[in-house]
Each structure stands twice: as C-alpha cells, then as structure tokens.
mmCIF file of C-alpha atoms in Angstrom:
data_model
loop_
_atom_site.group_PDB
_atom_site.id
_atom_site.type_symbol
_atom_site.label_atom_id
_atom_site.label_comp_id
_atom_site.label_asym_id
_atom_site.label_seq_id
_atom_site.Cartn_x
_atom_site.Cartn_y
_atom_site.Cartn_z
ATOM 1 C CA UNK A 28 41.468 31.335 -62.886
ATOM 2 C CA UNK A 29 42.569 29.480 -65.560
ATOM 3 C CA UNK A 30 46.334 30.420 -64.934
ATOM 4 C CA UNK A 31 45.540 29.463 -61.468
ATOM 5 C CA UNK A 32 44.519 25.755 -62.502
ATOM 6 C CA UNK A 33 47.676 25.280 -64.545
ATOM 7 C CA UNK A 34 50.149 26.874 -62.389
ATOM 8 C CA UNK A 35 49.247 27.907 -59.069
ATOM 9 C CA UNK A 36 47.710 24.352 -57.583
ATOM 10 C CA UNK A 37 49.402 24.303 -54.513
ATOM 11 C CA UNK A 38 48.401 28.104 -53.148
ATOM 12 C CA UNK A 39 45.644 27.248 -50.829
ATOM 13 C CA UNK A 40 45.037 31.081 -50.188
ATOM 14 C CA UNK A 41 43.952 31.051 -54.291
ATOM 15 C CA UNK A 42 42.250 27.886 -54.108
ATOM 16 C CA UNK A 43 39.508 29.329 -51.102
ATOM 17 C CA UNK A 44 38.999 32.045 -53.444
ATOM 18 C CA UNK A 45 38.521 29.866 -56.396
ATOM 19 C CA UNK A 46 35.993 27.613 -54.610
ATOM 20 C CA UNK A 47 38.747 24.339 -54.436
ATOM 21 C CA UNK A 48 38.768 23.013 -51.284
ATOM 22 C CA UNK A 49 39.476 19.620 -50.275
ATOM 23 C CA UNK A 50 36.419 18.975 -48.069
ATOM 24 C CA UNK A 51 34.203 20.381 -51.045
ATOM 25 C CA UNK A 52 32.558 18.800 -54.103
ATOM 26 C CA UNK A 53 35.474 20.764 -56.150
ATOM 27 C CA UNK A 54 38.916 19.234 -54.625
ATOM 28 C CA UNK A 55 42.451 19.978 -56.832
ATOM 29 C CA UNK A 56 43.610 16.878 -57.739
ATOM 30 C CA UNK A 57 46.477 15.818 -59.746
ATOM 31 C CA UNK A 58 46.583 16.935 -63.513
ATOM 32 C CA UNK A 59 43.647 19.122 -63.139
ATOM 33 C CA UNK A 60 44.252 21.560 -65.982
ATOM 34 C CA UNK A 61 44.745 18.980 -68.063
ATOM 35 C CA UNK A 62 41.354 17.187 -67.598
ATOM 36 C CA UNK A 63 39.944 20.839 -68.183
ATOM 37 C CA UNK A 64 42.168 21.303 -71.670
ATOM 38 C CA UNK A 65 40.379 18.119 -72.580
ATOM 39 C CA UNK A 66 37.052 17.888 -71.716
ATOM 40 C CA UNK A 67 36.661 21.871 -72.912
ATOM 41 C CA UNK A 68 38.866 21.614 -75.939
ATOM 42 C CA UNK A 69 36.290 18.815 -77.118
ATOM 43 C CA UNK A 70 33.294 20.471 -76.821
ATOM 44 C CA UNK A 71 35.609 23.829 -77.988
ATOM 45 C CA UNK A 72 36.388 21.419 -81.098
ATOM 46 C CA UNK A 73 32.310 20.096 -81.498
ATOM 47 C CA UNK A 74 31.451 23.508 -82.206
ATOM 48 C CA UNK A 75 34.096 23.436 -84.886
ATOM 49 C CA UNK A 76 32.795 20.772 -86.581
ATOM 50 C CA UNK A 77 29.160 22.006 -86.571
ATOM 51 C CA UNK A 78 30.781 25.524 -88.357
ATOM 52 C CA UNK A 79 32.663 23.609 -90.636
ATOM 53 C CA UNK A 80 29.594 21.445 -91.930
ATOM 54 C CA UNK A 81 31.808 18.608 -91.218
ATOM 55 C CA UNK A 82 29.066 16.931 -88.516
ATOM 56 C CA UNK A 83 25.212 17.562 -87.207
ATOM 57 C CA UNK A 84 25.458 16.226 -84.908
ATOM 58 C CA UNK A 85 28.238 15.385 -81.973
ATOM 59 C CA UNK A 86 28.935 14.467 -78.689
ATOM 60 C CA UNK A 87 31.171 14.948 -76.043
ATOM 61 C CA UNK A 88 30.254 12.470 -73.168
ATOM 62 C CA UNK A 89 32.769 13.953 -70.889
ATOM 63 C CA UNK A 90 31.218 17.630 -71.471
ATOM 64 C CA UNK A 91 28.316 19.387 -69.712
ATOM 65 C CA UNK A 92 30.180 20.992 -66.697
ATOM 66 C CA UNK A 93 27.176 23.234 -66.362
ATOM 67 C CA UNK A 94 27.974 25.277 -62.602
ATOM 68 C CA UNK A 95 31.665 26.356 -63.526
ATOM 69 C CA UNK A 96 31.883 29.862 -63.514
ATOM 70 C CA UNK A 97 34.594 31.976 -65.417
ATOM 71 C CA UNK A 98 36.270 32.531 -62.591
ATOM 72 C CA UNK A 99 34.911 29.565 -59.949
ATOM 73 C CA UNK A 100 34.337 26.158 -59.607
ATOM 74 C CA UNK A 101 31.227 24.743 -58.592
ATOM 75 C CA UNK A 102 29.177 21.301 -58.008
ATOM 76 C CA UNK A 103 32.099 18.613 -59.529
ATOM 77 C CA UNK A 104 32.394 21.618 -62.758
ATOM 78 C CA UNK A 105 35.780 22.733 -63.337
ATOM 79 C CA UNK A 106 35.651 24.984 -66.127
ATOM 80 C CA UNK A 107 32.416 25.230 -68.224
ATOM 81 C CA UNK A 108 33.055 23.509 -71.441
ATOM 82 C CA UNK A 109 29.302 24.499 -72.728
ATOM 83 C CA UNK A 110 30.055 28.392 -72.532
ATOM 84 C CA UNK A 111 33.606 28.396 -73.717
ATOM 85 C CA UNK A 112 31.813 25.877 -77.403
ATOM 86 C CA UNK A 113 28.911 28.520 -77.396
ATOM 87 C CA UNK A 114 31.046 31.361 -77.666
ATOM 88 C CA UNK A 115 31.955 29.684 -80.534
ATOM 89 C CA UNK A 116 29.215 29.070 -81.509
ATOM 90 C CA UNK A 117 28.303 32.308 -82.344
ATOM 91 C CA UNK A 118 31.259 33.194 -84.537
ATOM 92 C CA UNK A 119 29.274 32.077 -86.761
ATOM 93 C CA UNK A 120 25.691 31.576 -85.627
ATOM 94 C CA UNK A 121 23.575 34.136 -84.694
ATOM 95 C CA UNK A 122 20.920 32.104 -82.724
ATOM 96 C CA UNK A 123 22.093 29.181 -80.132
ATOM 97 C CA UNK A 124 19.671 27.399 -77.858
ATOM 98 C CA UNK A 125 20.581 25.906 -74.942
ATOM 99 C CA UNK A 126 18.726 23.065 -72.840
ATOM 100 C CA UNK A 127 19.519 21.181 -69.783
ATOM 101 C CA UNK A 128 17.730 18.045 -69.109
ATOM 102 C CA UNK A 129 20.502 17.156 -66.058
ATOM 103 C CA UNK A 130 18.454 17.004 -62.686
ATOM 104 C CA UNK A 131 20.412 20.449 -61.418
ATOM 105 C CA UNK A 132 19.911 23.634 -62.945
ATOM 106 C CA UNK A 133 21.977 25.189 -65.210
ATOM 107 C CA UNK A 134 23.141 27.834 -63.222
ATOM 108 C CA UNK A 135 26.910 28.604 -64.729
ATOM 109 C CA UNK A 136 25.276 28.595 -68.255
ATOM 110 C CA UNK A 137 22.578 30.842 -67.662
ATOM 111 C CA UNK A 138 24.920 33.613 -65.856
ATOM 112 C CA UNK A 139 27.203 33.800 -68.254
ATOM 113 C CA UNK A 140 24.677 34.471 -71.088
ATOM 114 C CA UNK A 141 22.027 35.934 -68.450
ATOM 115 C CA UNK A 142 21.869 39.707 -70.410
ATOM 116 C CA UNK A 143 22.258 37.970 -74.139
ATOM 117 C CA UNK A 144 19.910 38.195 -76.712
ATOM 118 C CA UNK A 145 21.634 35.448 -79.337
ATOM 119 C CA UNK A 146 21.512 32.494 -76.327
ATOM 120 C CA UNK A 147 18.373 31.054 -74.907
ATOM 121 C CA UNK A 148 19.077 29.257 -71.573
ATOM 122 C CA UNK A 149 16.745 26.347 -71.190
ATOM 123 C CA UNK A 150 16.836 24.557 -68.202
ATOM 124 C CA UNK A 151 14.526 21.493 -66.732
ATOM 125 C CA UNK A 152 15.322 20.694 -63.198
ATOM 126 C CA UNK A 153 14.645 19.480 -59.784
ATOM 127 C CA UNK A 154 13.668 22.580 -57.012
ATOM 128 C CA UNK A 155 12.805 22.593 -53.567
ATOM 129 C CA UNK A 156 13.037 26.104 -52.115
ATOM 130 C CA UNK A 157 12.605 24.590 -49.225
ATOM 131 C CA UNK A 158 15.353 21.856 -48.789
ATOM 132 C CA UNK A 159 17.439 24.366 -50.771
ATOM 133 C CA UNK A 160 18.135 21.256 -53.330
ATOM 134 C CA UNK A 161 21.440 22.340 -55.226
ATOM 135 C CA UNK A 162 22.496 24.947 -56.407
ATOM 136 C CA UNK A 163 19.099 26.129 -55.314
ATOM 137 C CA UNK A 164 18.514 28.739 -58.140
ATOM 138 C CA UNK A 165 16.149 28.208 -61.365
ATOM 139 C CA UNK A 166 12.683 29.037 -60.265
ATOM 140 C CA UNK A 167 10.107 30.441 -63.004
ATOM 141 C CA UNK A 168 10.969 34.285 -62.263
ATOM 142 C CA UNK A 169 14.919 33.789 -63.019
ATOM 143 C CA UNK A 170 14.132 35.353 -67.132
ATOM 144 C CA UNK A 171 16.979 37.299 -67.908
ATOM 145 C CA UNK A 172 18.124 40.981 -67.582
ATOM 146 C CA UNK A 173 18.487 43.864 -70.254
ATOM 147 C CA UNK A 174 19.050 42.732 -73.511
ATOM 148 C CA UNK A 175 18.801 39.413 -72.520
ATOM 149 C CA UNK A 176 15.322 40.018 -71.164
ATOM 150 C CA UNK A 177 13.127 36.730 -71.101
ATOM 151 C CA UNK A 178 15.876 34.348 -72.955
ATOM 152 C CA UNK A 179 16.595 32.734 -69.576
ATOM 153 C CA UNK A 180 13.353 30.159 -69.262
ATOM 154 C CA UNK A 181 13.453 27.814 -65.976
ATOM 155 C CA UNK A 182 11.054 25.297 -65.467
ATOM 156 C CA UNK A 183 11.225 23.990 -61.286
ATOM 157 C CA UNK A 184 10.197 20.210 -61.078
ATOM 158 C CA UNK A 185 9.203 18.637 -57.801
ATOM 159 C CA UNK A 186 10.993 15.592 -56.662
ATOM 160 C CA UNK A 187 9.557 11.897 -57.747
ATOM 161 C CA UNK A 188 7.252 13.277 -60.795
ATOM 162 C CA UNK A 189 8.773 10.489 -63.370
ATOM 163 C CA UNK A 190 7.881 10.113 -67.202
ATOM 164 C CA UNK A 191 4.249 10.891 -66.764
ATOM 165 C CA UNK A 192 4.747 14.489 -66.336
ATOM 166 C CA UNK A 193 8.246 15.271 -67.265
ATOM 167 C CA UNK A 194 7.556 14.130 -70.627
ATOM 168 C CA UNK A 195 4.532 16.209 -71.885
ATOM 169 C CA UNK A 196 6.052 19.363 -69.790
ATOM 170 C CA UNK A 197 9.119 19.265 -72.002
ATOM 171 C CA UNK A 198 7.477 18.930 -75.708
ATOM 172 C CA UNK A 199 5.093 22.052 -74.684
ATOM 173 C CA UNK A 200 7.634 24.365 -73.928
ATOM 174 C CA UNK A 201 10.706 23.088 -75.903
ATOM 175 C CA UNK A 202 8.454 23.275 -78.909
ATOM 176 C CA UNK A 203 7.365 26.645 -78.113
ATOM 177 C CA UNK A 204 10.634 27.867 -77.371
ATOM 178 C CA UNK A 205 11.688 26.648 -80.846
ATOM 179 C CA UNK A 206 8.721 28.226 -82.324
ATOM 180 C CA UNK A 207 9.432 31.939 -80.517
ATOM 181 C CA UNK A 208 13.138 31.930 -80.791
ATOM 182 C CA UNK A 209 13.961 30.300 -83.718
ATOM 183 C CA UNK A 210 17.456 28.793 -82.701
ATOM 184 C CA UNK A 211 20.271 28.200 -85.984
ATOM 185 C CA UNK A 212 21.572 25.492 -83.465
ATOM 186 C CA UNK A 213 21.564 23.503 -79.830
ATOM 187 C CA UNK A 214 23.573 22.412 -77.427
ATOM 188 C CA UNK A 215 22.046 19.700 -75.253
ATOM 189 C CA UNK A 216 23.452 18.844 -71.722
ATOM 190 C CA UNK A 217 21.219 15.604 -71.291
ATOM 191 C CA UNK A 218 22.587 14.835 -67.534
ATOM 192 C CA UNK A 219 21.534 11.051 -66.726
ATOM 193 C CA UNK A 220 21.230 12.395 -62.537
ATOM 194 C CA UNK A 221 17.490 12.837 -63.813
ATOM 195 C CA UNK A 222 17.069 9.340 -63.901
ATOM 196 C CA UNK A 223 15.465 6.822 -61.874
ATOM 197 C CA UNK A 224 17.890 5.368 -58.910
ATOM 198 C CA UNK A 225 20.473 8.320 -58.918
ATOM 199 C CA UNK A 226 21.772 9.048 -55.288
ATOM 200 C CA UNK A 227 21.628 12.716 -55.943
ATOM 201 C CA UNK A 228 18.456 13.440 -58.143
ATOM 202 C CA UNK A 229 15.303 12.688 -57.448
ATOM 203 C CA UNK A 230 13.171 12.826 -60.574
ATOM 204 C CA UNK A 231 12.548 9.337 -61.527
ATOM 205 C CA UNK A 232 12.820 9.596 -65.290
ATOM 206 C CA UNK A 233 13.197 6.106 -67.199
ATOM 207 C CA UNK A 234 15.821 5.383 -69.825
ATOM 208 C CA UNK A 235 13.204 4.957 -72.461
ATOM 209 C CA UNK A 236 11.627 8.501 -70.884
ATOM 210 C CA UNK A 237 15.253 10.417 -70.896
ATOM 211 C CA UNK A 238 16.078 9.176 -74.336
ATOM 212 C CA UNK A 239 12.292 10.429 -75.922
ATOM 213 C CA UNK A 240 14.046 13.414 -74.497
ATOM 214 C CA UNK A 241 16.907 13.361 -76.845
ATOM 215 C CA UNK A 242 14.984 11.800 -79.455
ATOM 216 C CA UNK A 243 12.858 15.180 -79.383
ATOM 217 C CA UNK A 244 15.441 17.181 -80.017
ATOM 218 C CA UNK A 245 17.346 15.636 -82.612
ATOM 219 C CA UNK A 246 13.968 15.169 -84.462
ATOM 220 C CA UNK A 247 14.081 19.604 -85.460
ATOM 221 C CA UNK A 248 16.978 18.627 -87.925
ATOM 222 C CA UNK A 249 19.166 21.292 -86.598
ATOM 223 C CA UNK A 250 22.822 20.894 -85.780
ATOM 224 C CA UNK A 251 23.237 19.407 -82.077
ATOM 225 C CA UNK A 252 25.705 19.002 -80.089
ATOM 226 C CA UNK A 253 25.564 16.663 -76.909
ATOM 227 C CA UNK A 254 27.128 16.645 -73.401
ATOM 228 C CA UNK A 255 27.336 13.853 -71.148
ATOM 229 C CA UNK A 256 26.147 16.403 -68.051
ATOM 230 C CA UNK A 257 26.136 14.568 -64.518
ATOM 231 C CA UNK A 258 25.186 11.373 -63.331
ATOM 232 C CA UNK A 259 25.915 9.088 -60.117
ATOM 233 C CA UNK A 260 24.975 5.740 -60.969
ATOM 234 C CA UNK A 261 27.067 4.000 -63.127
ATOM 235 C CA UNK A 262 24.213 1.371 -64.758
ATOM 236 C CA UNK A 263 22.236 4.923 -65.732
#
C-alpha cells in the first residue's frame, strides 16, 4: 500500500482497491506520500522522544488519522500515524493506552490492535445504528478477540448530549480503565469534530468541556502524546 502511495498514483485499477477514489472522502492528490512521510514520521518521531526521556509530553497537531488501515484508506486517513508511533511504543513499553475523544470512532486503531493484550483501545464517540453515522462501528459489544479479549472498550454517545453528560461519562470510565489496566503511557487523539458547531459531529461539547478532557488526562503524570484528530470548523 505504501509502495502504492509513493509510486503507483496514477493506476486507477490499484487505487479502487486501495479505497482512493476521486468522488470519495480519500481522493490522490498531488504529493500524497509525502504528506503521509510527514504527518506519520512525526508522531513515528513523538514516540521517540517519550523512549528517550527527552519529552512527556508532545504533540503532533497534524496526527490522529484514526480509520487508515494497513492496507486502506478511509474517512480523510491516509496512513495511520497512531498505529505505526504505538508500535513503537512498545519497543519499549509494555502497557500503551489509547483514547479517542474525536466525534468518530476509532475504528483503524482498534483493528489493528483488536487481539492485543499490551494496547487498550479507548474510544468515545457519536453512534446511531440507525442513521449508520460513520464509520458506523463502536457499539458497547465491540471488546476485543483472543488475547486481546476485553482491551477494546467503546462507549456509543447519542447525538446533541453536550458537556453535561460527556463530561462525567469520561472521568468514570477513563479512571477505571487506568485503574484496571495500568497503562506505562497514552496516546490521545483529542479530535475537535466533537465540538459544538462542527458540520460533521454532532455532540455539542464546549471548548472549556473538550479541554477538561485533555486536562484529565495529562493530570495521571504519565507520558502523553497528542494528535490533532479531525475537525471541520476552522474557529474549533
């Protein structure tokens, strides 16, 4: 796939099969394996600086292509930056938790480490079985298989529900999660589509609300490191 990107562009048998197409949300455009050298090689290099002890914490706003798959893209995500830094990750850390405040779930994160025990998938997002709101996977009984058995934890919001009841939702079960798996480290894709006004999402969180968010996280003293996930409104 990645061979593909960098040399094979123009092959529109190839690009079907990889999932670019010009009338989707994944076009080729111009210096495409580029942009995916960059925004993965940063978040490849974040990792590198947690190992190294030279930062806690660090962020790559151009990071959090979440629905990239190792061989597909998906949803605006060329290549998934977050797997490729926590597979580095854990050259050296045993223990890596992963949480996903964007407003879609983090479905090309949680396949790739769907059957492993050392990565906990955590994902907050908008569902609606119903309207089939994208990618339209993440509900409660999506836990993991085989050794990865119950370190995949979704939690479905319904459209409109704001700070309120976003906010208290989160502490419970990130703090619990933190309690029960005991993560060396997280990686953070804090998507600003779950924001109030975004064209896609549909939560309604404030700025104040999303940053408590953050703020939450940062607070367990463990190494973090930050991607800018989606977003469609440029004031958010």
């Amino acid at each position: 796939y990645l061979n593909f990107l960098r040399d094979n562009l123009q092959n529109s048998e190839l690009s079907q099969r990889f999932g670019l197409n010009i009338n989707s949300d994944t076009p080729a455009f111009h210096n495409l394996y580029d942009f995916c050298s960059l925004t993965s090689g940063a978040s490849i290099l974040a990792a590198d600086l947690i190992i190294n002890g030279k930062a806690n914490r660090v962020v790559n706003w151009l990071g959090g292509f979440h629905h990239a798959r190792k061989e597909k893209a998906a949803g605006f995500c060329y290549s998934n930056d977050i797997v490729l830094s926590i597979l580095r990750l854990l050259t050296h850390f045993n223990k890596v938790l992963y949480v996903d405040i964007d407003v879609h779930h983090g479905d090309g994160v949680e396949e790739a480490f769907f059957d492993c025990p050392q990565v906990l998938t955590l994902s907050f997002h908008q569902y609606d079985e119903k309207e089939n709101f994208y990618p339209g996977t993440g509900n409660i009984d999506q836990v993991g298989i085989d050794e990865g058995m119950y370190c995949s934890i979704n939690v479905p919001l319904k459209a409109g529900i704001g700070d309120d009841i976003y906010l208290p939702i989160f502490e419970q079960i990130f703090n619990q999660t933190l309690t029960t798996f005991r993560p060396e480290v997280i990686w953070l894709q804090c998507g600003a589509d779950s924001l109030n006004k975004d064209p896609i999402g549909n939560l309604k969180l404030s700025s104040d609300g999303h940053s408590s968010l953050v703020k939450h996280i940062l607070k367990t003293g463990l190494p973090v490191i930050l991607g800018g996930g989606g977003g469609y409104n440029l004031p958010n």
